[in-house]
mmCIF file of C-alpha atoms in Angstrom:
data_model
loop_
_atom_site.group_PDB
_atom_site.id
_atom_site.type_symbol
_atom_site.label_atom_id
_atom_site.label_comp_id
_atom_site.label_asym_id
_atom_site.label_seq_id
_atom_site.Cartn_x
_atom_site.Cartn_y
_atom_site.Cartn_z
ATOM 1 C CA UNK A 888 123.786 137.692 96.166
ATOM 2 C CA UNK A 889 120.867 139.774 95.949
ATOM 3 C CA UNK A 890 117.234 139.383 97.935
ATOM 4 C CA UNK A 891 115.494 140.476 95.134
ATOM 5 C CA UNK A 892 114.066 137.861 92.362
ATOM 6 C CA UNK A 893 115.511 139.387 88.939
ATOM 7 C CA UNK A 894 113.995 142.020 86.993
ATOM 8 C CA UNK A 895 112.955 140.314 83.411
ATOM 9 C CA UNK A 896 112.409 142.067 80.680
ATOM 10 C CA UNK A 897 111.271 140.475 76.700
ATOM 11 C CA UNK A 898 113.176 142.146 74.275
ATOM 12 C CA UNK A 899 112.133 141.955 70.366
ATOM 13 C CA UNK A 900 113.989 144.599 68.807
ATOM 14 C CA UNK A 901 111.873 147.402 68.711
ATOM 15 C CA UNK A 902 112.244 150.602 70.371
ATOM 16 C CA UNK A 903 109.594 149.974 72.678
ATOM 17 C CA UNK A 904 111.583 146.210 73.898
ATOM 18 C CA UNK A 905 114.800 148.254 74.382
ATOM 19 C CA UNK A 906 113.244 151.289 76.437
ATOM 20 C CA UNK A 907 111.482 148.645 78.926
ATOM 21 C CA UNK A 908 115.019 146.881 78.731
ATOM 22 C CA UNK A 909 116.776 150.336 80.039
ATOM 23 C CA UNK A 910 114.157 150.945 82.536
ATOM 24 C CA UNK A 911 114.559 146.901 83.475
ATOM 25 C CA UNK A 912 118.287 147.930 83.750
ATOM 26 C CA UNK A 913 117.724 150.721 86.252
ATOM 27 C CA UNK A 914 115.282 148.790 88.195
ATOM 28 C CA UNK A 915 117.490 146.326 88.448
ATOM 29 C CA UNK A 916 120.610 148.469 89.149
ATOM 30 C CA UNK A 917 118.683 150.480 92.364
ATOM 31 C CA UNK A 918 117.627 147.206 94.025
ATOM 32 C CA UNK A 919 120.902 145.496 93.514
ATOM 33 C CA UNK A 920 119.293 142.719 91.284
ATOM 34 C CA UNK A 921 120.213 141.022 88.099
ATOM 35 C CA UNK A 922 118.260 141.851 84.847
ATOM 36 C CA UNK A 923 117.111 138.690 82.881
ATOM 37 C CA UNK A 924 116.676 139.909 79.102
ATOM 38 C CA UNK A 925 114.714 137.217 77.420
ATOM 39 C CA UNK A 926 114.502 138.039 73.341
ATOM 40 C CA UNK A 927 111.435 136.982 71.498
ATOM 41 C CA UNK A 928 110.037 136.662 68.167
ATOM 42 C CA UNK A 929 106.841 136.220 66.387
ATOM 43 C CA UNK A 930 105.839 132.483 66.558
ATOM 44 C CA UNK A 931 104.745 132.483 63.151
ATOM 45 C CA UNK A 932 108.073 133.371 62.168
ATOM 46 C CA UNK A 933 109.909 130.505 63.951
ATOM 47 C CA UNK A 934 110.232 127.733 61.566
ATOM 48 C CA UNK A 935 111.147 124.505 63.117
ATOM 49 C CA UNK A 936 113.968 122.194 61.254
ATOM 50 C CA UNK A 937 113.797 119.471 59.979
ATOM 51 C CA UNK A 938 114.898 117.697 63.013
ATOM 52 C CA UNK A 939 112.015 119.056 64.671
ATOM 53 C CA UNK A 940 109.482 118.497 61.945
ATOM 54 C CA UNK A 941 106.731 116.220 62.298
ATOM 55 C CA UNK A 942 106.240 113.784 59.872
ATOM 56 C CA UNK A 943 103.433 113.913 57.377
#
């Protein structure tokens, strides 16, 4: 188990997300700590279901 809290990096697809992932990745890798890759997405396009709705 590592000392180190985990390097997290917020990934969204786009070349920029997956170069900060790499370096995240070999951050990660030289302190002996785990990488937490969270993806995200524009909130306005999550949609909720219908479940989740609220009622008019």
């Amino acid at each position: 188990m590592s000392s180190y809290a985990p390097v997290i990096a917020a990934v969204d697809g786009s070349d920029h997300s997956l170069a900060a992932l790499e370096w995240a990745m070999e951050a990660a890798h030289l302190r002996g700590a785990e990488v937490l890759a969270v993806h995200v997405r524009n909130a306005a396009a999550a949609r909720p279901g219908p479940e989740l709705a609220t009622p008019p």
